[in-house]
CSV table of C-alpha atoms in Angstrom, one decimal:
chain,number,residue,atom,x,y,z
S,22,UNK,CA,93.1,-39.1,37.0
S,23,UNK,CA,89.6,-40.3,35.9
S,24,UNK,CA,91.3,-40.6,31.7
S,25,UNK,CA,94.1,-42.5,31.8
S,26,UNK,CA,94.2,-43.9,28.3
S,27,UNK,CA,95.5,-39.5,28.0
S,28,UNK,CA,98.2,-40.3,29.9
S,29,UNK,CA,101.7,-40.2,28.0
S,30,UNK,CA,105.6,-40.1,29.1
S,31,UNK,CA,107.9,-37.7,28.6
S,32,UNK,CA,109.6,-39.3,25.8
S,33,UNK,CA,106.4,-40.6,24.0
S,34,UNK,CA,105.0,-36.4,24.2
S,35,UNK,CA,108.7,-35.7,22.3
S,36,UNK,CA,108.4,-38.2,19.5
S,37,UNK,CA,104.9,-37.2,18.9
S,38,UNK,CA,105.8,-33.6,18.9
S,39,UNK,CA,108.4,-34.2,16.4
S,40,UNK,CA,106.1,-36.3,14.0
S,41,UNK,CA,103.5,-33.7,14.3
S,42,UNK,CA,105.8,-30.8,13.8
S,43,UNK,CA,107.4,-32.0,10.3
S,44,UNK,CA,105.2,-34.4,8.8
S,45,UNK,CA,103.1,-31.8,6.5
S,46,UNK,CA,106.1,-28.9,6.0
S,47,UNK,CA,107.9,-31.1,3.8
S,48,UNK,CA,105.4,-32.1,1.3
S,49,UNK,CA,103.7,-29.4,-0.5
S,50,UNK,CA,104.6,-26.5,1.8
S,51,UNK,CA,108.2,-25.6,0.6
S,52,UNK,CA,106.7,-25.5,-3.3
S,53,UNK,CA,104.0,-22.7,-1.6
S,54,UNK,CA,106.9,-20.7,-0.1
S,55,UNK,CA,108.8,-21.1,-3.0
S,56,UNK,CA,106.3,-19.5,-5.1
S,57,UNK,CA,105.7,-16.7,-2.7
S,58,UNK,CA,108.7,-16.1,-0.7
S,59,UNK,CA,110.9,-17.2,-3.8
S,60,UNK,CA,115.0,-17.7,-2.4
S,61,UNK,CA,113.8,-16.6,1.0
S,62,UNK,CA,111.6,-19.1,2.1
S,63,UNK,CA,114.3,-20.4,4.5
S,64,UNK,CA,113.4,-17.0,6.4
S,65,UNK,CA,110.1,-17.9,6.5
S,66,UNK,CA,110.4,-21.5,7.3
S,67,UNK,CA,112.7,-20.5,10.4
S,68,UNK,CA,110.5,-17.6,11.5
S,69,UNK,CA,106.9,-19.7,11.7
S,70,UNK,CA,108.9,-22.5,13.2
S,71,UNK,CA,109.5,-20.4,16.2
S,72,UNK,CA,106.4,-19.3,16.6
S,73,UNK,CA,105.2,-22.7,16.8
S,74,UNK,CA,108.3,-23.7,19.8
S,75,UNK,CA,107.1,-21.0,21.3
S,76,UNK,CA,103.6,-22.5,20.9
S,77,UNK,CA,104.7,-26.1,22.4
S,78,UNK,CA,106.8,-24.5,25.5
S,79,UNK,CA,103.8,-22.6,26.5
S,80,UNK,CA,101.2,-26.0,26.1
S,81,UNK,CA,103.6,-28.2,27.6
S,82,UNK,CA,103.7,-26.1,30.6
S,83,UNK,CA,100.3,-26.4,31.0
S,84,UNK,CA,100.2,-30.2,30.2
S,85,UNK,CA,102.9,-31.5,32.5
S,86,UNK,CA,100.2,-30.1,35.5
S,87,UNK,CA,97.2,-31.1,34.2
S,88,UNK,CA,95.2,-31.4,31.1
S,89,UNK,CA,92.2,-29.3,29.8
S,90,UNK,CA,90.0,-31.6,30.8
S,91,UNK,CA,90.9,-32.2,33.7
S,92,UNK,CA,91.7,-28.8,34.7
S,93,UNK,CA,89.5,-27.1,37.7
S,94,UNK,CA,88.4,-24.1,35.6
S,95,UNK,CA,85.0,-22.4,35.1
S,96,UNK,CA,82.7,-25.1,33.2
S,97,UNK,CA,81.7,-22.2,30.8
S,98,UNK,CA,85.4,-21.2,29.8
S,99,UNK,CA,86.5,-24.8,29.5
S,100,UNK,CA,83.3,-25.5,27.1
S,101,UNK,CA,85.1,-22.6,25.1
S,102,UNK,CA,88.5,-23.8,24.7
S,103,UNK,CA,87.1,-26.7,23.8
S,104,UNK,CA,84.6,-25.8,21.1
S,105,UNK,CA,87.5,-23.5,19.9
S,106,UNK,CA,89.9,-26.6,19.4
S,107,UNK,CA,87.3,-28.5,17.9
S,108,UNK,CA,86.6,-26.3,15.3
S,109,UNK,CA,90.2,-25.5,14.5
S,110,UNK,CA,91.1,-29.1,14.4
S,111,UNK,CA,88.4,-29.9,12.5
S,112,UNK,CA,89.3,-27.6,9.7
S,113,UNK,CA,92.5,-28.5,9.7
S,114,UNK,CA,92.1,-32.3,9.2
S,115,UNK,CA,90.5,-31.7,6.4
S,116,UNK,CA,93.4,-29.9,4.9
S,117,UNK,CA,95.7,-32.1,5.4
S,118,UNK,CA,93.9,-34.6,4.6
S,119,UNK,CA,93.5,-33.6,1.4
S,120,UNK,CA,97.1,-33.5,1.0
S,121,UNK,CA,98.2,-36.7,2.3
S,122,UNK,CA,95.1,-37.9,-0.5
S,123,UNK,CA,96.6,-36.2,-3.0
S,124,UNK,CA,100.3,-37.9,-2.2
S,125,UNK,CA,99.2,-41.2,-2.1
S,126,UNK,CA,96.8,-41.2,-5.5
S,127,UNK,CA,100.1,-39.4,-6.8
S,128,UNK,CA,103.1,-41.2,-5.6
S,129,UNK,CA,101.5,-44.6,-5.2
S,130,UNK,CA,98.8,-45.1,-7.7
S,131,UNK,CA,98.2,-43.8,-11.6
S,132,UNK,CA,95.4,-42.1,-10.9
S,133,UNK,CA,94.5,-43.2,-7.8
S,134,UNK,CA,90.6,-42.3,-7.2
S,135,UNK,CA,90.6,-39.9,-4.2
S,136,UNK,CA,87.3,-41.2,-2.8
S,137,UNK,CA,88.2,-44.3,-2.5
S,138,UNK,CA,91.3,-43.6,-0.3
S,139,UNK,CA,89.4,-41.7,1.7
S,140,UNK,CA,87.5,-44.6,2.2
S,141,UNK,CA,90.6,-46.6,3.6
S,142,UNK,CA,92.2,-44.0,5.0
S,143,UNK,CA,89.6,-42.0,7.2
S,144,UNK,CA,88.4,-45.1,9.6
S,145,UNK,CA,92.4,-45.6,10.2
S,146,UNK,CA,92.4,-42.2,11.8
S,147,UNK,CA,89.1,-42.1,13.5
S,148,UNK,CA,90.0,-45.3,15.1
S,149,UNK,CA,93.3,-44.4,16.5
S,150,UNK,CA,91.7,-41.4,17.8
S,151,UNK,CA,89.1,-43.5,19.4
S,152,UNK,CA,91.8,-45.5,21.7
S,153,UNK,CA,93.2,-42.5,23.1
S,154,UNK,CA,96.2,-39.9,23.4
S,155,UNK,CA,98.2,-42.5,24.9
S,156,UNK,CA,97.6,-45.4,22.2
S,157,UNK,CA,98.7,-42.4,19.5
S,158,UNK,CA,101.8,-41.6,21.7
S,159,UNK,CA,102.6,-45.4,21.9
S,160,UNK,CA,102.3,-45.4,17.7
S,161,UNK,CA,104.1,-43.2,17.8
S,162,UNK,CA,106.9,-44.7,19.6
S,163,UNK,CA,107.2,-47.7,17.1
S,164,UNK,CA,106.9,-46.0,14.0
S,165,UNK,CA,109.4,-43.4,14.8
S,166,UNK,CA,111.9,-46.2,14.6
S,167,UNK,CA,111.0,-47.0,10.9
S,168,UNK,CA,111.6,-42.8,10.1
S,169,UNK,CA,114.6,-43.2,12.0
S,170,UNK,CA,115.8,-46.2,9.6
S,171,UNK,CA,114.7,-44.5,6.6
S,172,UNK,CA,116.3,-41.0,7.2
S,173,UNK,CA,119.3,-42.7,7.9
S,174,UNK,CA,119.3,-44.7,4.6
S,175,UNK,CA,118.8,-41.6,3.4
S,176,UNK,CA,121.6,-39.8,4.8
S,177,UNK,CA,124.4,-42.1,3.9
S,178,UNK,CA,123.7,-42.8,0.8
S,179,UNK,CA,123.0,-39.1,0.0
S,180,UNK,CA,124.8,-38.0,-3.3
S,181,UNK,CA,123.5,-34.2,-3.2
S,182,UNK,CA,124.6,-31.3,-5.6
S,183,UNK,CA,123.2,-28.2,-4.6
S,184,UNK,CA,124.5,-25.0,-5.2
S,185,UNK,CA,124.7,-22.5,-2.1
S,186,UNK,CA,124.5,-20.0,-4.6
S,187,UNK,CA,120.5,-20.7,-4.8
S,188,UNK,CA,120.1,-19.7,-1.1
S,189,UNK,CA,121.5,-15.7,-2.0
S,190,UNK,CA,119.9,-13.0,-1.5
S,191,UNK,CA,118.2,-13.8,2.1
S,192,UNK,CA,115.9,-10.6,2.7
S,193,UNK,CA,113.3,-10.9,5.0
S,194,UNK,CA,110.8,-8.5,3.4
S,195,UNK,CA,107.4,-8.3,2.3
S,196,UNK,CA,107.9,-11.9,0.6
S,197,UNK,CA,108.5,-13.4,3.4
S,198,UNK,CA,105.9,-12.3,5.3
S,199,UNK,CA,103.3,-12.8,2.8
S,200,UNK,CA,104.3,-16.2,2.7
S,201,UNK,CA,104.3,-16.6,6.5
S,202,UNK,CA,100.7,-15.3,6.4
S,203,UNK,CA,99.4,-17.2,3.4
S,204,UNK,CA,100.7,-20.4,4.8
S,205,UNK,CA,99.8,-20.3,8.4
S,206,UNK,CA,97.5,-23.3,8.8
S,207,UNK,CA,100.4,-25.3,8.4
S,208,UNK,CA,101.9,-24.4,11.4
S,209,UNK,CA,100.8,-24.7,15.3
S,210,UNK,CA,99.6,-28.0,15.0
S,211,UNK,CA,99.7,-28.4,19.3
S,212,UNK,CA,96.5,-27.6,20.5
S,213,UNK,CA,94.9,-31.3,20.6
S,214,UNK,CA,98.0,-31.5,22.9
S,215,UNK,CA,95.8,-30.1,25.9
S,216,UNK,CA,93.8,-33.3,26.3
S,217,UNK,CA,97.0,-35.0,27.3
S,218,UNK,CA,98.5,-35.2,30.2
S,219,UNK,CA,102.5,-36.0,30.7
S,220,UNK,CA,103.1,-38.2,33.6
S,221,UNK,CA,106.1,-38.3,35.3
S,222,UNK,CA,108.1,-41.4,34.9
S,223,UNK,CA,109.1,-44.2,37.3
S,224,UNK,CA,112.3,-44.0,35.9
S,225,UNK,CA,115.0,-41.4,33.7
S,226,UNK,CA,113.9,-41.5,30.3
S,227,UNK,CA,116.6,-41.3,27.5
S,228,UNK,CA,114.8,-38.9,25.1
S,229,UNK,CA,114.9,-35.4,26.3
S,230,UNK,CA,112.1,-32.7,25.0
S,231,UNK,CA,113.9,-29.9,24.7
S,232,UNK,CA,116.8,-31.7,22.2
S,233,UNK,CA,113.9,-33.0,20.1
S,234,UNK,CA,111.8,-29.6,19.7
S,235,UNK,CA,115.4,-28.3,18.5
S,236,UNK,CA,115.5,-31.0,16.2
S,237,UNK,CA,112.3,-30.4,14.7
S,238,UNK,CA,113.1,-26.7,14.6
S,239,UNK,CA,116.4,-27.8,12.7
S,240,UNK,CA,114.6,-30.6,10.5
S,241,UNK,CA,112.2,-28.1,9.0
S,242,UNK,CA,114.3,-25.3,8.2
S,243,UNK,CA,117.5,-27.3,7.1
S,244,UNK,CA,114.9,-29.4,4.4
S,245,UNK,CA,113.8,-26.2,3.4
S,246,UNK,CA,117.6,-25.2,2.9
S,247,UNK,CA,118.6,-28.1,1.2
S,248,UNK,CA,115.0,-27.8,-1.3
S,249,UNK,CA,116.2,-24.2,-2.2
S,250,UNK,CA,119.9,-25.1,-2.9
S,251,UNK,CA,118.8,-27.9,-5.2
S,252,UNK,CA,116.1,-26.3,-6.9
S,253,UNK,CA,116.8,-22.3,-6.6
S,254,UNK,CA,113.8,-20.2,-8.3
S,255,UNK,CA,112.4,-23.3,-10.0
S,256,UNK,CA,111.4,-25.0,-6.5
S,257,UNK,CA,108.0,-23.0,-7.3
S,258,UNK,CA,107.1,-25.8,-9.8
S,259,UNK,CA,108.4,-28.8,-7.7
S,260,UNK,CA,105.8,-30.7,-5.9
S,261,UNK,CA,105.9,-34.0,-3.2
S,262,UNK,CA,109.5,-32.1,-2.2
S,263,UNK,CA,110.2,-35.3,0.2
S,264,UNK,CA,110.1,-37.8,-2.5
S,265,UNK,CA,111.9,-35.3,-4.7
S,266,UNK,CA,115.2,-34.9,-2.7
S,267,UNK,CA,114.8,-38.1,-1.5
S,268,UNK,CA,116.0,-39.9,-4.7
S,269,UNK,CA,119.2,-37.8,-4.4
S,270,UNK,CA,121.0,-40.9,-3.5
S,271,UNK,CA,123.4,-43.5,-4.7
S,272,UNK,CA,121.4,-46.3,-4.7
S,273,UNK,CA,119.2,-44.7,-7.1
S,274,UNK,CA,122.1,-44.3,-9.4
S,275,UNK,CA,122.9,-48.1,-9.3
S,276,UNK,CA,119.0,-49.4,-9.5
S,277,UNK,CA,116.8,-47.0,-10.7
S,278,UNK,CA,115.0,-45.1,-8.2
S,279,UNK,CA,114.3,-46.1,-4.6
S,280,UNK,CA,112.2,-43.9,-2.8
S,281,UNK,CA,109.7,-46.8,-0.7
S,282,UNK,CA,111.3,-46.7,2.0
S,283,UNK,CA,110.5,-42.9,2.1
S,284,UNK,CA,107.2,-43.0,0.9
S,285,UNK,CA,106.4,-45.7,3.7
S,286,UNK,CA,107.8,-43.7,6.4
S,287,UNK,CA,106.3,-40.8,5.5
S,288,UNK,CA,103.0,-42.0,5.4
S,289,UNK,CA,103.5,-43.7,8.2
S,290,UNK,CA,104.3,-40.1,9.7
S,291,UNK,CA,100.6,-38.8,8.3
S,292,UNK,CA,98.8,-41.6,9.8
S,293,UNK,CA,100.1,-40.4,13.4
S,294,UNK,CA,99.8,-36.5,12.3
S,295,UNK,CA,96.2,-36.7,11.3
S,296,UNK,CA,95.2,-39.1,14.1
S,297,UNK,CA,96.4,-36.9,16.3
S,298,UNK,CA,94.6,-34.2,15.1
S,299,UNK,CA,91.5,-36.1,14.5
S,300,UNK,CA,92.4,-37.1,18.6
S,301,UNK,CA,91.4,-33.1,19.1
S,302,UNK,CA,88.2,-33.4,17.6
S,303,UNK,CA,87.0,-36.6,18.8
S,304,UNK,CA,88.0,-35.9,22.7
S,305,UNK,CA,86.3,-32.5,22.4
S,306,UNK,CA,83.2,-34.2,20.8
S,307,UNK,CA,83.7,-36.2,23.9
S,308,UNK,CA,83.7,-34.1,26.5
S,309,UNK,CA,79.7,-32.8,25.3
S,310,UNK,CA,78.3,-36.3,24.3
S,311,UNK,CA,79.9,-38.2,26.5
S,312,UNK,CA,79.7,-41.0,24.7
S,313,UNK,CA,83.5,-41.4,22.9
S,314,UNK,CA,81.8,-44.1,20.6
S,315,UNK,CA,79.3,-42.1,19.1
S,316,UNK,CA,82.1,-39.1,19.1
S,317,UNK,CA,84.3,-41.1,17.0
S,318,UNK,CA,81.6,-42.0,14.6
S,319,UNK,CA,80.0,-38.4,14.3
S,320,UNK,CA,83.3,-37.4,13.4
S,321,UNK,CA,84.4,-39.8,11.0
S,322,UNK,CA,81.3,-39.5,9.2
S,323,UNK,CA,81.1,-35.8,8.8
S,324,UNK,CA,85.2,-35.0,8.1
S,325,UNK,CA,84.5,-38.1,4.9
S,326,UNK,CA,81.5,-36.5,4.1
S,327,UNK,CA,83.7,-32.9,3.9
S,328,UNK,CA,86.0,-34.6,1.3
S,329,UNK,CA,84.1,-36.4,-0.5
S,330,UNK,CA,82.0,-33.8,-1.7
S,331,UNK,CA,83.7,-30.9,-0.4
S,332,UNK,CA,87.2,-31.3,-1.4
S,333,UNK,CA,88.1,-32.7,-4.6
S,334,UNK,CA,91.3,-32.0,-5.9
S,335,UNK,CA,94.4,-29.8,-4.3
S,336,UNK,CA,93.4,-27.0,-5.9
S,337,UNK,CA,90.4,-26.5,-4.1
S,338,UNK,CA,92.2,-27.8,-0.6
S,339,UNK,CA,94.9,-24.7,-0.9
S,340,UNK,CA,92.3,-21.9,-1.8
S,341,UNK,CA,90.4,-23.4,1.5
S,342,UNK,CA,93.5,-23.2,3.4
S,343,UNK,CA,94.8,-19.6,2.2
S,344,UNK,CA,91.0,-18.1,2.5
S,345,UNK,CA,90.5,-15.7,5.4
S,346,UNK,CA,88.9,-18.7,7.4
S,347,UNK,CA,93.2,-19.2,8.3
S,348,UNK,CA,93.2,-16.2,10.5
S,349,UNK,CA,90.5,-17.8,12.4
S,350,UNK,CA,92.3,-21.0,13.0
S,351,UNK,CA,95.7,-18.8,13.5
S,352,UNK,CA,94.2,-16.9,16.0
S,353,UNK,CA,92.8,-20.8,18.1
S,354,UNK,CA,96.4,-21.9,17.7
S,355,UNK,CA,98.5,-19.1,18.5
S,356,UNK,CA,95.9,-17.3,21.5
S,357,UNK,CA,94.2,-20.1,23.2
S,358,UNK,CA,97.3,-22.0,24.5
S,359,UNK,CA,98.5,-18.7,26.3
S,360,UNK,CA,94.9,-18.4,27.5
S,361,UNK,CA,94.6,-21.9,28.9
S,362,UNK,CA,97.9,-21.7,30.4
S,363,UNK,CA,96.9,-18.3,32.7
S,364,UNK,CA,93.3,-20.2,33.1
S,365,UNK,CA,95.4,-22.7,34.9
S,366,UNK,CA,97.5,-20.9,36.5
S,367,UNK,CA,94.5,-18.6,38.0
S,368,UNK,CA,91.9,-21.3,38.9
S,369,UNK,CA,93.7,-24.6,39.3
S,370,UNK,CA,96.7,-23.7,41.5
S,371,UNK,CA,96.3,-26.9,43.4
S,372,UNK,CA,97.1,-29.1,40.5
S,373,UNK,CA,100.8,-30.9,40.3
S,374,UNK,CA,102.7,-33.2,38.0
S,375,UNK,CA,100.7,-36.6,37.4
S,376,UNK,CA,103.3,-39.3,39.5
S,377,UNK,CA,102.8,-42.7,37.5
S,378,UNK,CA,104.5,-44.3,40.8
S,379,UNK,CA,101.7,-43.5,42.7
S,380,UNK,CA,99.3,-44.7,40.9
S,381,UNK,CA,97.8,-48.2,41.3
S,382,UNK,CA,98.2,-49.9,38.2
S,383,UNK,CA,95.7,-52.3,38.5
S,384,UNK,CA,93.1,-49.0,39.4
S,385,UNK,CA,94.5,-47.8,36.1
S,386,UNK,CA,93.2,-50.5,33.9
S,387,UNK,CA,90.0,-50.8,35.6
S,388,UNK,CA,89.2,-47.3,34.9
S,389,UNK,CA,90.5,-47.9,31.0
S,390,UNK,CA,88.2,-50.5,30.7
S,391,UNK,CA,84.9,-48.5,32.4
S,392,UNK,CA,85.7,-45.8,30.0
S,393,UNK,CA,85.8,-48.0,26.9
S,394,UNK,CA,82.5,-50.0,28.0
S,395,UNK,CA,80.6,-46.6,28.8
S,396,UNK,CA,82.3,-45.4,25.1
């Protein structure tokens, strides 16, 4: 293993995984199905959300062998997947990025000027990027326990009146679909997951992967139920849905409205789900430059220069997202996992599960440091 700052542990992959799985799908997203899907987008929420397990199970079984770039395929085919998740990632940072913009200038400023958070924002990404897949996975670790807190203040304090009644009729019809195809670059976030590579730990690790996918499977759909019972037909014209059903709580009742600890963890939650995806362009810049400094720069410089001049408001963000460049990016998600995975399987047969036991540690930082100094 020549890259070990892209080495991560079982338990760092699932906490990740979950950040990166719900972060953006309860922010603007359940307003978009809402107006498309109307009462059904539950159906639509639970149907994308399985497409993108389905997604994670087929890149994990490639990752627990070996990453893509370490992988012993065909130079020319590896270039591809590479390119291909560059390009995809890149279009979808600037999406999102938009939309975490747009919820801070909204939620924590009066009229917050969006260049100027893009300012502070962007070089928080790029530089978490920069350190590596297993830096982001360690982040990850220590601000899931802040999310933890927060949903749990959230939870037991929770006074919620929704009407069931909202959720009725469920038809999975031409609605639904629509909305699953309008709405698709908000799902299958995983592909920067094939630069990582999941080691096997020393010892048994508490967190288990498969309990935490079904979590994040249950998390998304289950918000998406409780945003329809509360809001019904009108959820169309409610935006920021976190914040919104997050003052549903006592607390609020008795001082006014408390929603920081929320807005905190959630942007806490972006910071992680953009780095990481902002991880997939900077590694694959990487790989051609080979120079991770200048990578990390370039790609900084050219996703600020995108919003600053290229995105400017939401508006302009969502008619991005929804154009026909989504079946593009649906197609990188969806297809290239399954195609690196038989890659793999066909010309790297020899490759097994990375053992952190037999590894020399102190061989381990000595290569992290060569690889920062030649960065």
């Amino acid at each position: 293993m020549g890259k070990t700052t892209n080495v991560v542990y079982p338990n760092q992959i699932a906490l990740l995984a979950f950040i990166a799985s719900i972060t953006f799908k309860v922010v603007m997203l359940p307003q978009y199905f809402a107006g498309t899907a109307g009462r059904s987008a539950v159906l639509a929420m639970a149907y994308l959300m399985t497409i993108e397990v389905m997604e994670f199970v087929i890149i994990y079984g490639v990752i627990k062998r070996t990453s893509l770039l370490e992988a012993h395929i065909p130079p020319l085919l590896k270039g591809v997947f590479i390119a291909l998740i560059v390009a995809s990632s890149y279009f979808k940072t600037v999406v999102l990025s938009a939309e975490a913009v747009s919820y801070i200038s909204t939620t924590l400023f009066d009229n917050g000027l969006w260049r100027l958070i893009v300012l502070a924002y962007m070089p928080c990404l790029v530089y978490i990027a920069y350190k590596g897949g297993n830096v982001l996975a360690r982040t990850a670790q220590i601000v899931f326990w802040f999310i933890a807190v927060s949903l749990l203040f959230n939870v037991l304090f929770a006074r919620f009146r929704g009407d069931i009644g909202n959720l009725l009729p469920l038809e999975f019809g031409a609605e639904v679909m629509k909305a699953c195809d309008r709405h698709l670059v908000w799902f299958g976030d995983f592909t920067p997951f094939l630069f990582l590579t999941v080691a096997r730990p020393a010892k048994a690790q508490k967190v288990r992967l498969p309990i935490m996918i079904a979590i994040s499977f249950v998390a998304a759909v289950g918000f998406m139920v409780i945003f329809t019972t509360a809001y019904g037909g009108g959820g169309a014209m409610v935006s920021n849905a976190f914040n919104k059903i997050a003052v549903f709580n006592r607390i609020s009742l008795l001082l006014g409205t408390v929603d920081f600890p929320t807005v905190c963890s959630w942007l806490m939650m972006s910071v992680i789900k953009l780095a990481l995806i902002v991880y997939g362009v900077v590694e694959g810049v990487t790989y051609y430059l080979k120079k991770r400094f200048l990578a990390a720069v370039a790609a900084g410089a050219a996703l600020s220069l995108t919003l600053f001049f290229g995105i400017t408001n939401m508006d302009v963000s969502y008619e991005i997202a929804t154009s026909p460049v989504r079946y593009i990016v649906g197609a990188i998600e969806y297809l290239l996992p399954p195609c690196v995975y038989l890659a793999v399987r066909i010309f790297d047969r020899q490759s097994v599960p990375f053992d952190s036991t037999k590894v020399d540690v102190k061989q381990l930082r000595e290569e992290g440091k060569c690889r920062e100094g030649k960065g």
